Structures are given as structure tokens and as C-alpha cells.
Short mmCIF file of C-alpha atoms and ligand atoms in Angstrom, two decimals:
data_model
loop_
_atom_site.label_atom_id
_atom_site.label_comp_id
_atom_site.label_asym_id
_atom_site.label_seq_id
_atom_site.Cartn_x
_atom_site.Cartn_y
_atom_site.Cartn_z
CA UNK N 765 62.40 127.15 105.36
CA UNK N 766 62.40 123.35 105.08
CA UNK N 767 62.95 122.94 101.13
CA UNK N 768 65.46 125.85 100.99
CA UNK N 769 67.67 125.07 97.45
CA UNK N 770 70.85 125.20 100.59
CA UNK N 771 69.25 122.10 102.61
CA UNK N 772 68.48 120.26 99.53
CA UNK N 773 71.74 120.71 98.18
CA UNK N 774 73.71 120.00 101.49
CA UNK N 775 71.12 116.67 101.38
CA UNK N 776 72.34 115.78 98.47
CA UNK N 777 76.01 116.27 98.99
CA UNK N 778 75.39 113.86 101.81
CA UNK N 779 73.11 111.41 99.85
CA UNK N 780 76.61 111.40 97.34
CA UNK N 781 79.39 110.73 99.98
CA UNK N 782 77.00 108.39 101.85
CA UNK N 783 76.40 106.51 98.43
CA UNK N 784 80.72 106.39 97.60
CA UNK N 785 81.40 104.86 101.05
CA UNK N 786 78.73 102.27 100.17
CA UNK N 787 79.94 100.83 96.53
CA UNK N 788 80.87 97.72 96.71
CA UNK N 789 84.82 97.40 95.38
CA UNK N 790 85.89 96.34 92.33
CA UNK N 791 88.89 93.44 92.38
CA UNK N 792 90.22 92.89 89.38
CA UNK N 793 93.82 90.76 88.30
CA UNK N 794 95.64 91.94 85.38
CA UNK N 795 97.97 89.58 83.98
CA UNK N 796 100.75 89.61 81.28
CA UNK N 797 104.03 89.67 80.03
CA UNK N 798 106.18 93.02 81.47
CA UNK N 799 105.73 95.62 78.31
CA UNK N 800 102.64 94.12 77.33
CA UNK N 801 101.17 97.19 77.99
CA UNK N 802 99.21 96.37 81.82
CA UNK N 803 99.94 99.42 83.64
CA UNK N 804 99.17 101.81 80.52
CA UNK N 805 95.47 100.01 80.26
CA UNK N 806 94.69 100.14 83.86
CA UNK N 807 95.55 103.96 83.87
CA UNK N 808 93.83 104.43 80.80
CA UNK N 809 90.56 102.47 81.63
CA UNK N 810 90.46 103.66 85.63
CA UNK N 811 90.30 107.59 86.98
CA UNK N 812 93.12 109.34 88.76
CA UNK N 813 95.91 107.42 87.61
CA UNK N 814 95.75 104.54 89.84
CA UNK N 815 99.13 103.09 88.64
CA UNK N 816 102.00 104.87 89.74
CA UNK N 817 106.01 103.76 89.60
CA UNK N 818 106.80 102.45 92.77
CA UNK N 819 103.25 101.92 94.08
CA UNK N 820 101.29 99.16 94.92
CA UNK N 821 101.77 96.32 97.82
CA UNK N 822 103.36 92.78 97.46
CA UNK N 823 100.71 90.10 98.22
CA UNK N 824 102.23 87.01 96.97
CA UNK N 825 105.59 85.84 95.81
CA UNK N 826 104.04 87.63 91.85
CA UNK N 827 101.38 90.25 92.58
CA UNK N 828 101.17 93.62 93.76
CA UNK N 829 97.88 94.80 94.77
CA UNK N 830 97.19 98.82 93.40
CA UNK N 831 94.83 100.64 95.17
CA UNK N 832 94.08 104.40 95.94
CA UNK N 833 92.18 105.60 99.32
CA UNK N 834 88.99 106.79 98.62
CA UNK N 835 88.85 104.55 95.17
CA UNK N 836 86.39 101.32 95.53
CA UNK N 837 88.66 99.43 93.56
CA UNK N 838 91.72 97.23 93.88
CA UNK N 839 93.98 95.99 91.03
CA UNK N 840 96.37 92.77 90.85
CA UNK N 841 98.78 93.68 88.92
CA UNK N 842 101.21 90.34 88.32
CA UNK N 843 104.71 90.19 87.61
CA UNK N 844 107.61 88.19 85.92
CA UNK N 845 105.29 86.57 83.05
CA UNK N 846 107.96 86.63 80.53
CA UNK N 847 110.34 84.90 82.92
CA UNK N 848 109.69 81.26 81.91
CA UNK N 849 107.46 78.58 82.30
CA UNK N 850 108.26 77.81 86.11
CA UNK N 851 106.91 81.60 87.11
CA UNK N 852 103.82 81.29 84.85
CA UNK N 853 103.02 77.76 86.89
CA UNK N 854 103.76 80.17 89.57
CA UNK N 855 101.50 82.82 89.01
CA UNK N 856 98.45 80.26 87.73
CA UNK N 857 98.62 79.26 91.03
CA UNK N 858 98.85 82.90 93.14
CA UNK N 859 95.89 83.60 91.24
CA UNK N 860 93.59 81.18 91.78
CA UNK N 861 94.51 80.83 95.12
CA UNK N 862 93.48 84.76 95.65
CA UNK N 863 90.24 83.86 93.69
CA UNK N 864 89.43 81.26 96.11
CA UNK N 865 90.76 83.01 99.32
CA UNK N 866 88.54 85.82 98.22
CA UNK N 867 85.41 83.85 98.31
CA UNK N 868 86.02 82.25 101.09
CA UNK N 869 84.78 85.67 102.66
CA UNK N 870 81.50 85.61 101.47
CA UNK N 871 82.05 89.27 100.91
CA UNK N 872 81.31 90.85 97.33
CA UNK N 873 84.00 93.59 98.36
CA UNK N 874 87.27 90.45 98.96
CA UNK N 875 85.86 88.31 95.71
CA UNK N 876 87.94 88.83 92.53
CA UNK N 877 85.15 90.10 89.48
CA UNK N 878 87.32 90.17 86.96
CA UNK N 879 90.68 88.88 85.09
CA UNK N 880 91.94 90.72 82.10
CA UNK N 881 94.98 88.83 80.41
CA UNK N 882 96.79 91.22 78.30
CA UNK N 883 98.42 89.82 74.92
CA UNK N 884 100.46 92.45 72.92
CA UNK N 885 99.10 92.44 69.53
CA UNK N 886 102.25 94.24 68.28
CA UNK N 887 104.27 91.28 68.67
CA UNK N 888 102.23 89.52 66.31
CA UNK N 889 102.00 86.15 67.26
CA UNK N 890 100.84 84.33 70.50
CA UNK N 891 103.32 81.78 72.48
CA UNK N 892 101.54 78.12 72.20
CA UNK N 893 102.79 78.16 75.92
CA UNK N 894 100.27 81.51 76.45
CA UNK N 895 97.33 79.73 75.28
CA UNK N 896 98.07 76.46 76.88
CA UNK N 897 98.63 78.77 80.20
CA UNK N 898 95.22 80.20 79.75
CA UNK N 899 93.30 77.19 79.02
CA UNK N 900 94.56 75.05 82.38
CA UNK N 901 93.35 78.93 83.97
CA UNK N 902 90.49 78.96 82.66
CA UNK N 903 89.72 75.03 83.55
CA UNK N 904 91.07 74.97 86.85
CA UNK N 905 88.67 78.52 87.25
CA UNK N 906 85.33 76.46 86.36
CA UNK N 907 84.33 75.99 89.62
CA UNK N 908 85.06 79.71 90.58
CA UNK N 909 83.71 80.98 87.34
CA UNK N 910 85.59 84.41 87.36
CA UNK N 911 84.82 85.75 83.63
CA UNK N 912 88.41 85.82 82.09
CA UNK N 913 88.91 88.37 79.27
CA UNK N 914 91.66 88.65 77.02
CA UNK N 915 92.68 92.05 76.32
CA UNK N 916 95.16 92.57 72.65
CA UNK N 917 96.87 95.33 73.87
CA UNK N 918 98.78 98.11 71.76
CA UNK N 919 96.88 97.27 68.74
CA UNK N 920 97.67 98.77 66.10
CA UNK N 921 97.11 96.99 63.24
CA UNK N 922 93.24 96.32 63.64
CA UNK N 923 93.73 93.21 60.93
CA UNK N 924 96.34 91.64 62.67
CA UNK N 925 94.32 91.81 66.74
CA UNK N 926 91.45 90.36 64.46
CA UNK N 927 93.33 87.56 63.28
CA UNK N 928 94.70 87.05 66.66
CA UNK N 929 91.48 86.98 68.24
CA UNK N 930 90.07 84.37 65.94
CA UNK N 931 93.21 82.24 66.49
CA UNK N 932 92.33 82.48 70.19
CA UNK N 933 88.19 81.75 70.37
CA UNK N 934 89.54 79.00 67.70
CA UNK N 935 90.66 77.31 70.52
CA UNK N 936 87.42 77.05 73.02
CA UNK N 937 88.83 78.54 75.56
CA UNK N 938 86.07 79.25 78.72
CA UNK N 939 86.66 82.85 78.07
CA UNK N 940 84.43 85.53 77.87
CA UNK N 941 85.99 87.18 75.04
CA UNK N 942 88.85 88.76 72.91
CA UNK N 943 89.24 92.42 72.87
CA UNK N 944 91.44 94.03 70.79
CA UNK N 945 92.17 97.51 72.18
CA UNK N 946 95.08 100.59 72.00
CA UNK N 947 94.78 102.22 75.94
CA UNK N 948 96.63 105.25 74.65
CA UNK N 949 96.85 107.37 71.33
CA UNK N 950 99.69 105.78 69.54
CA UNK N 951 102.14 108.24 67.17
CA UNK N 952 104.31 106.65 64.02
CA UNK N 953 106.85 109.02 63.00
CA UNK N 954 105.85 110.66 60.01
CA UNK N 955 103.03 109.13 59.56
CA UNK N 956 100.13 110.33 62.01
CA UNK N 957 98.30 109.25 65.04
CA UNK N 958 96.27 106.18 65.43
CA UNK N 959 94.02 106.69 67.76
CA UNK N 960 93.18 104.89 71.16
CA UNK N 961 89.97 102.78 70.89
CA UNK N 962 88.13 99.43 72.38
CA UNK N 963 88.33 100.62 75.89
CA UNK N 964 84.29 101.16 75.92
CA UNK N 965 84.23 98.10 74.65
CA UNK N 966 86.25 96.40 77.70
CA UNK N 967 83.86 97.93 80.05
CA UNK N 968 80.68 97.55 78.06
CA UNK N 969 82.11 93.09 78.05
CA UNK N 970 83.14 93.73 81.96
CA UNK N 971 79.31 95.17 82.79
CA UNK N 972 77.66 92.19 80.88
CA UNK N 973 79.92 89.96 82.53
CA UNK N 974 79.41 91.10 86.19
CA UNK N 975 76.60 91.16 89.08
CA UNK N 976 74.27 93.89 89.32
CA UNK N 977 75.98 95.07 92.76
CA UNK N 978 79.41 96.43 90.64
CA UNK N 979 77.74 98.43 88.37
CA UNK N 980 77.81 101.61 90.27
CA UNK N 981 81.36 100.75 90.78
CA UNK N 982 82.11 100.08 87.80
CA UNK N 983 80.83 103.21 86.03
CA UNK N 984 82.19 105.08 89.35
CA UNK N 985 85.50 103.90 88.49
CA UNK N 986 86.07 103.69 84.96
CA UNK N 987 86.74 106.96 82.78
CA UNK N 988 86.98 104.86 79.52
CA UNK N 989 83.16 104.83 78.48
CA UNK N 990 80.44 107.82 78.22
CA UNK N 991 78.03 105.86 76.63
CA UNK N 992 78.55 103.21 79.75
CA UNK N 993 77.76 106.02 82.11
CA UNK N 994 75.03 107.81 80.30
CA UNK N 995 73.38 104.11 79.92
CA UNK N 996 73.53 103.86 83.54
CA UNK N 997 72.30 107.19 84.38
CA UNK N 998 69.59 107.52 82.30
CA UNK N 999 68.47 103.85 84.11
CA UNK N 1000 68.90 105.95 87.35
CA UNK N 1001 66.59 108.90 85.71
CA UNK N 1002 64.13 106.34 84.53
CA UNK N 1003 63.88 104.83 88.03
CA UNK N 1004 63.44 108.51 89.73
CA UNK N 1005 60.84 109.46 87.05
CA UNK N 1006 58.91 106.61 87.80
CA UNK N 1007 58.74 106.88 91.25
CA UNK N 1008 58.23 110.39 91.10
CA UNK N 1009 54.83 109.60 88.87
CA UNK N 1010 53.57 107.09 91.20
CA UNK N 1011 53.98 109.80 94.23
CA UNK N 1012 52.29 112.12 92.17
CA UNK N 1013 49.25 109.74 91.47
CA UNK N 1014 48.14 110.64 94.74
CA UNK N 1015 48.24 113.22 93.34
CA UNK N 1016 50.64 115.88 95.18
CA UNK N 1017 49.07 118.71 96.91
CA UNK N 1018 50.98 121.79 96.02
CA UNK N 1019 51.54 122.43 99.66
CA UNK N 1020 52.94 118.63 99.72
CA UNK N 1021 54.85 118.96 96.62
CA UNK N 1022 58.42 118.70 98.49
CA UNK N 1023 57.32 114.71 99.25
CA UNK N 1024 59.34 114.55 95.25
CA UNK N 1025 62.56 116.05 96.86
CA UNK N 1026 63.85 112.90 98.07
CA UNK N 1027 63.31 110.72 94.87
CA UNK N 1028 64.94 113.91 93.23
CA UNK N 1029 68.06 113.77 95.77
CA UNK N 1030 68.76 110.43 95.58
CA UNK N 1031 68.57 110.85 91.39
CA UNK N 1032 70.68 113.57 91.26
CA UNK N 1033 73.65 111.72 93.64
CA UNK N 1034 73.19 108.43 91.97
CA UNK N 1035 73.77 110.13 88.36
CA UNK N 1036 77.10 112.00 90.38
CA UNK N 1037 78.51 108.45 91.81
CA UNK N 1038 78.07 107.07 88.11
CA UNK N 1039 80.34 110.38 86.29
CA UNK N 1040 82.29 110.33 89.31
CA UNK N 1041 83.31 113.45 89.81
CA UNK N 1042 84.00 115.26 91.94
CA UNK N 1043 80.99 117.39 92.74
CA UNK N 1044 80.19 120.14 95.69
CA UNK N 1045 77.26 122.15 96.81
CA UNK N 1046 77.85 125.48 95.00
CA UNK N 1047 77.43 122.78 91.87
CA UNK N 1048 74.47 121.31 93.34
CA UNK N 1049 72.72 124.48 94.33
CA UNK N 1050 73.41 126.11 90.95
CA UNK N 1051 71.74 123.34 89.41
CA UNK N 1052 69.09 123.34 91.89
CA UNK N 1053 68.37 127.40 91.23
CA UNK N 1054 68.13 126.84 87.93
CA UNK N 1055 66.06 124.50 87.17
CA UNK N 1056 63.35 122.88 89.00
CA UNK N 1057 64.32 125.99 92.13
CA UNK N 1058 64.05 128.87 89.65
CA UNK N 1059 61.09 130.72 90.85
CA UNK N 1060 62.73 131.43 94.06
CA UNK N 1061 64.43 130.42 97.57
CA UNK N 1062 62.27 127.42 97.97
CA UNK N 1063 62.15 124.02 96.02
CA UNK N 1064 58.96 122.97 94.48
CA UNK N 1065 56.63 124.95 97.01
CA UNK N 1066 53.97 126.55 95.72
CA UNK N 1067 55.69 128.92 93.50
CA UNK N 1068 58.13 126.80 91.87
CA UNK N 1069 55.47 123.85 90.85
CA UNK N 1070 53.35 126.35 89.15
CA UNK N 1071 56.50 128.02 87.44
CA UNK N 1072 57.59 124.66 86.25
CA UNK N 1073 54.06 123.82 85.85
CA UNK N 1074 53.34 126.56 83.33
CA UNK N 1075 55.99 124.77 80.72
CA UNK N 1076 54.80 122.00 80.61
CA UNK N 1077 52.84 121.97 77.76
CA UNK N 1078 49.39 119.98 78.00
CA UNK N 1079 50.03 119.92 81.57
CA UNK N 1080 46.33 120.90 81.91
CA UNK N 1081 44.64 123.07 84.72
CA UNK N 1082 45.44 123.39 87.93
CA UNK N 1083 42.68 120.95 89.18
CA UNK N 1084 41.95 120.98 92.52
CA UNK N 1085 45.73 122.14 93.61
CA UNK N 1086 47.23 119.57 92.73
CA UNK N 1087 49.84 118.22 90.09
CA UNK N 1088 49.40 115.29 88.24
CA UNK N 1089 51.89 112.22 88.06
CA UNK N 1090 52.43 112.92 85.20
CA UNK N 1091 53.94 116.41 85.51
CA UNK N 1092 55.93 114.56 88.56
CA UNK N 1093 57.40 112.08 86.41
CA UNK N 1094 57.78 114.98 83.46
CA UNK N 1095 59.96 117.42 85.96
CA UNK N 1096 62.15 115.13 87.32
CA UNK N 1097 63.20 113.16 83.92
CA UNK N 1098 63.43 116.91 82.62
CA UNK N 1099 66.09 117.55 85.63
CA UNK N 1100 67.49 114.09 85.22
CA UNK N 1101 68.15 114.92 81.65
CA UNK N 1102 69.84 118.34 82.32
CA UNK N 1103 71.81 117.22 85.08
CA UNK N 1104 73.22 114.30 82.61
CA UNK N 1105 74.13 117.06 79.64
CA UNK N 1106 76.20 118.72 81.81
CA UNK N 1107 77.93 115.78 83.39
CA UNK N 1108 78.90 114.81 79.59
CA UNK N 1109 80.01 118.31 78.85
CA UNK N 1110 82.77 117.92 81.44
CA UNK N 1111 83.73 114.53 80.49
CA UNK N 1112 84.31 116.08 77.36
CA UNK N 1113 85.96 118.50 78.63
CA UNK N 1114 84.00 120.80 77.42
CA UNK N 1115 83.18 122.33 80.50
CA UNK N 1116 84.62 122.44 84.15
CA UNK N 1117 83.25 121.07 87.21
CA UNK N 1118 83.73 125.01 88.33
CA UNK N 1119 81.74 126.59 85.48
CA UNK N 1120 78.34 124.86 86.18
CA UNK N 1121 78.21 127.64 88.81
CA UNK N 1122 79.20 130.40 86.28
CA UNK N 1123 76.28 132.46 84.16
CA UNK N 1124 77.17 130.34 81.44
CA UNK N 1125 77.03 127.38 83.08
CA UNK N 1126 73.28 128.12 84.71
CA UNK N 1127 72.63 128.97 81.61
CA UNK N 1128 73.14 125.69 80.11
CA UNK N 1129 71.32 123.92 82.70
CA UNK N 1130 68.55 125.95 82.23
CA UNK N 1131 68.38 125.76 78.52
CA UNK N 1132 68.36 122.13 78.58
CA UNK N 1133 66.01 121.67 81.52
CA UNK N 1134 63.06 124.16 79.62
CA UNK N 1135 63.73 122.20 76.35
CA UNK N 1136 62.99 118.62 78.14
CA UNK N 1137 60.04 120.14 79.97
CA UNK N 1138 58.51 121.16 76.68
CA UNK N 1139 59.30 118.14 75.36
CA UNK N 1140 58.08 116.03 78.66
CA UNK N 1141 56.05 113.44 77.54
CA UNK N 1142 57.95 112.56 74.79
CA UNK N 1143 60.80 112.73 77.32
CA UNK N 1144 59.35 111.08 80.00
CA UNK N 1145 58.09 108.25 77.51
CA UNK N 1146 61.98 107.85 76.28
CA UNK N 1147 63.10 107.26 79.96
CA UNK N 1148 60.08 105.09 80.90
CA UNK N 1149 60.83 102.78 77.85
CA UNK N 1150 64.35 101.83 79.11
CA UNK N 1151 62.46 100.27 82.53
CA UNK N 1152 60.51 97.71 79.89
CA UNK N 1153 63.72 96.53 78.00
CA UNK N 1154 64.79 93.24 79.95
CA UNK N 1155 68.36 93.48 78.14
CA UNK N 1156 69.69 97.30 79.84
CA UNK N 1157 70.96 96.17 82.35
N1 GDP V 1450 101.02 104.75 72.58
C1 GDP V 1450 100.82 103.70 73.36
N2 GDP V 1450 101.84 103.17 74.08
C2 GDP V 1450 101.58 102.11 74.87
C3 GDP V 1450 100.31 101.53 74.95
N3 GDP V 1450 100.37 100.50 75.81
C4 GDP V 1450 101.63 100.44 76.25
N4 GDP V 1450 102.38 101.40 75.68
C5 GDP V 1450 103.79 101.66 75.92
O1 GDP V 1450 104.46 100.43 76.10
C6 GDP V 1450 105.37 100.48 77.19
C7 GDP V 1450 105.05 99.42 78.22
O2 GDP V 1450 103.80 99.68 78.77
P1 GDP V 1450 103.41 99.36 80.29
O3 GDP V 1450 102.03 99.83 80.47
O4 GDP V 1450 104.43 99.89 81.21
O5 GDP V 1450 103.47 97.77 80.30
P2 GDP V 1450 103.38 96.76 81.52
O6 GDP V 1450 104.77 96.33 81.84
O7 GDP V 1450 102.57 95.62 81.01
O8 GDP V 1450 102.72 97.45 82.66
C8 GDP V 1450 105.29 101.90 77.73
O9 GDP V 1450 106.33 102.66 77.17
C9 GDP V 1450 103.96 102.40 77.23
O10 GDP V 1450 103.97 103.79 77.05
C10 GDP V 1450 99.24 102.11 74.17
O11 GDP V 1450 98.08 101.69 74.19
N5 GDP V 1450 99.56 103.18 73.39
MG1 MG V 1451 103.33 97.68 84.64
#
């Protein structure tokens, strides 16, 4: 059988490991004092611990380049801040000269996206020397126009980092912005837990302040933000649905039905790159079978459009055989949907990659898919509108 739920899933397995070798990588130079708090961010913000004790390679005389096989991303991580003014000269110059030895590639993968400079708000003041540092940076960087952010790291006090920052955009520096953030819960004895916070906002700043051809990356990467992710992927499920209704304006012969497979395919592994998990085919077919595959074997043949079909409400008649585009665009923003729920319940732990195969798991999926169907206009309208809003990017 050509649509079996097995082909489509082993499709889209492929469609996701295809899709990982192709993101472009993410460079990025984190500098700051030792202690500052660098290595705790960077583990914090990126997934499977990319900072290690003893890893990463020398590249110049002051940076070590972190990276992780498999992982579209590479981290400068610099070194010796604190040790005086003639090592800070030193590492001004290391990085700009890796800025402009990366563009001199013409290659989106060797270019450097990103600096964060990390200022530890817990020492509560900022050298002059740091902000005279950052301001011949961020001059001598005007021509290579790498956004600069400064990251307050280990903030605690959340009046103090805001003082800070308004001493720092005070002094018109070409910097993106301040961002006052604490990477990792933070105990005081006998007092309680302040909480870690700011790191959505560090990538939310990072995905205004980079090209369109990162943000797969980016989300891919970063385990900091859900509401990053679920922005992207619902972009991703807006795109699908709207393809799928202009394939079904034809409209789709039942028989023909499997021409929305692809668009569905390529949805369903873009949303996966995005959470970046890790994802296999007894999680694809399990949401396959139950949802838009749970009449049977086969994938929107005959039996499963008219099963779907049937909640749909004000789908209308069967005219003529065929669906309509809008029941195209309605089933695969309703799969879209489900397949994001679950992808949030295991960021939240909530669930395990493993248990989307379980009862309870196909269970969920199927709840969630039914509910959107009944729902799908009103669904498919929610989706459609993020298309016609020029600032989601
Ligand atoms: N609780 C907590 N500790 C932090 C945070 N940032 C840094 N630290 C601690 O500060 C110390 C120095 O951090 P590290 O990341 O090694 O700094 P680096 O030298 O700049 O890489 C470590 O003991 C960290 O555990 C944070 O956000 N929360
Ligand atoms: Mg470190």
C-alpha cells in the first residue's frame, strides 16, 4: 500500500534527519570575566550540556571554540577577561578578527550571529574600563554589524540588573540590548529559592536580532524558551495549513487525497527540528494512527478522509467525492495542533518522548486532534491569522 501509516512515518523520519543536516549553524562568542557566570548560561540556554570541563578547542591565543557533533552550533567561549587591560585589548582584537575571518567565507554557517557579553550583576557595579571595552567593540564592529547583547548574569536582585542596565543604554552604546537574566535557580540559605528567569527573553532579543536562515537553528538549539518554539511551530502549522487548502481547492478527489501527505510530512518534521528532540518512528506512527490514520492501515485514503471528514462539523456533503480546501486546511492545522501539545508536554516534562506510543499517550493525541477538528474553522482561522501579521517573524 503506498500511504501505509509505516511509509509515511519512515518519510518523515527521513524528511527530519534530512532537515538537521541542513540547518544552518549557529556561531555565537561569549565574552566575560572568569565567574561571571558564561559557561552556566550557555548550558542553561543550549540542549545537551554543550559546556563541559575540559572541552572545547583553542582557536586563538583567548578563545576556545565549544561544539558538540551532531549540534548546528558553535560557541566562543573567551578567556582571561579579568586579567588586565593588555588581555582585554587582546581579546577585542581575537574577536573581531574571527568576525571578519568568518565573513570572509561568504558562508552563513563560518559568520559569527551573535555576541553575548556577560556582566555579573552580583558584583554590583560595572568597571568604567568594561564599558569603555565595549564601546571601542561595538565601534570598531560597525562595519560588521554583529548585534552585541549584554547579558547581567546571576541576577539576583532584579532592582539592582535594572539599574545596571540603565547605567549601560545611558551610555549609547551600538548595542542591541541589556538583559538581565539568572541561567540557573539560585538558593540563599534560609531564605528560599529565587528562581531562574530572562533566558526566553535572550532568545526572543537573539531571534529579532538575526536572519531568517537561523531561526530553525535557533529554536533547534535552544531549550530556554517554549513560547519561542511554539511561535515558530505554529508559523510552520500555519504554512502547512495553507498549502494544504490551496491543494484542496482543486479540490482533492478522495482517491487523490494522499497528494496532502507531503505538506503533512514536511509539517510534522519541521515542528520536530524546532522542539528538537529526539524523535523516532514508533513516535511518528503512533501519532500518525491516531489521528488523521485512525480509520485504518492507510493514510487519508478513502476511509480515513471520510472518518476525519465526519468531525468536522459544517464540513458539508460529500459533493461529488471530493473534500473541500477547507477541510484540507482544517485536518492538517488540527494535526499540527496535536502534534505541538504533545511536543510541550515533554518539554514540560510532563510526558516522555517514550509514552507518546503508550495508550495514554495515543490517547492524548487523539483527544486533542478531535477537539481541534471540531473546532476547525475557528482553528484553522487562528493559524491562518499568524501568515497576515508582518511582525511574527
Ligand atoms: N545558582 C546560580 N549559580 C550560578 C549562575 N551563574 C553562575 N553561577 C555559579 O557561578 C560560578 C561560576 O559560573 P561559571 O558558569 O563557571 O562562570 P564562567 O567562568 O563565566 O564560565 C559557578 O559556581 C556557577 O554555579 C546562576 O545563574 N545561578
Ligand atoms: Mg566557563
Amino acid at each position: 500500500m503506498l500511504n501505509d501509516i509505516n511509509k509515511v512515518a519512515q518519510d518523515t523520519i527521513n524528511a527530519i534527519n534530512e532537515k538537521i543536516k541542513n540547518l544552518n549553524t549557529l556561531n555565537i562568542i561569549v565574552a566575560g570575566k572568569t565567574g561571571v557566570g558564561k559557561s552556566t548560561l550557555i548550558n542553561a540556554v543550549f540542549k545537551d550540556n554543550i559546556v563541559q570541563t575540559g572541552m572545547g578547542r583553542p582557536v586563538t591565543n583567548h578563545m576556545r571554540k565549544i561544539s558538540k557533533k551532531d549540534i548546528p552550533l558553535a560557541i566562543y567561549d573567551t578567556r582571561g577577561f579579568e586579567l588586565g587591560k593588555d588581555v582585554q585589548e587582546d581579546v577585542k582584537k581575537e574577536i573581531l578578527d574571527t568576525i571578519k575571518d568568518g565573513l570572509a567565507y561568504n558562508d552563513i554557517n563560518k559568520a559569527i550571529h551573535c555576541i553575548w557579553y556577560c556582566i555579573n550583576t552580583g558584583s554590583n557595579r560595572i568597571e568604567p574600563e568594561e564599558i569603555e571595552w565595549l564601546r571601542e567593540l561595538s565601534e570598531e564592529n560597525n562595519s560588521t554589524q554583529v548585534p552585541i547583547i549584554v547579558v547581567l548574569t546571576q541576577t539576583i536582585s532584579k532592582k539592582n540588573a535594572e539599574e545596571m542596565k540603565n547605567l549601560i543604554l545611558d551610555e549609547n552604546l551600538d548595542i542591541i540590548q541589556v538583559i538581565p537574566v539568572l541561567a540557573k535557580d539560585y538558593e540563599i540559605e534560609g531564605l528560599g529559592t529565587v528562581k531562574a528567569f530572562g533566558l526566553d527573553t535572550l532568545i526572543q532579543v537573539m531571534g529579532e536580532a538575526m536572519p531568517d536562515e537561523l531561526m530553525d537553528t535557533l529554536q533547534h538549539v535552544q531549550i530556554a524558551s517554549l513560547s519561542e518554539k511554539k511561535r515558530r511551530a505554529s508559523k510552520i502549522v500555519a504554512t502547512a495549513a495553507l498549502t494544504a487548502t490551496s491543494e484542496g481547492a482543486a479540490p482533492i478527489p478522495f482517491a487523490d487525497a494522499a497528494l496532502l501527505i507531503p505538506t503533512q510530512v514536511t509539517m510534522i518534521a519541521s515542528i520536530t527540528v524546532v522542539f528538537g528532540f529526539e524523535i523516532n518512528k514508533t513516535v511518528i506512527t503512533a501519532l500518525l494512527s491516531s489521528t488523521i490514520g485512525s480509520g485504518g492501515a492507510t493514510l487519508l485514503g478513502r476511509t480515513v478522509v471520510s472518518n476525519v471528514f465526519k468531525l468536522v462539523p459544517g464540513a458539508g456533503s460529500v459533493a461529488g467525492g471530493a473534500i473541500s480546501a477547507t477541510t484540507a486546511g482544517i485536518i492538517t492545522a488540527a494535526l499540527g495542533a496535536a502534534y505541538i501539545t504533545i511536543m510541550e508536554m515533554i518539554y514540560k516534562g510532563e510526558m516522555n518522548i517514550e509514552d507518546i506510543s503508550s495508550k495514554k499517550g495515543k490517547e492524548t493525541l487523539s483527544k486533542v486532534f478531535n477537539d481541534k477538528l471540531k473546532s476547525g474553522k475557528d482553528n484553522l482561522a487562528s493559524y491562518l491569522a499568524i501568515l497576515s501579521d508582518k511582525n511574527n517573524k
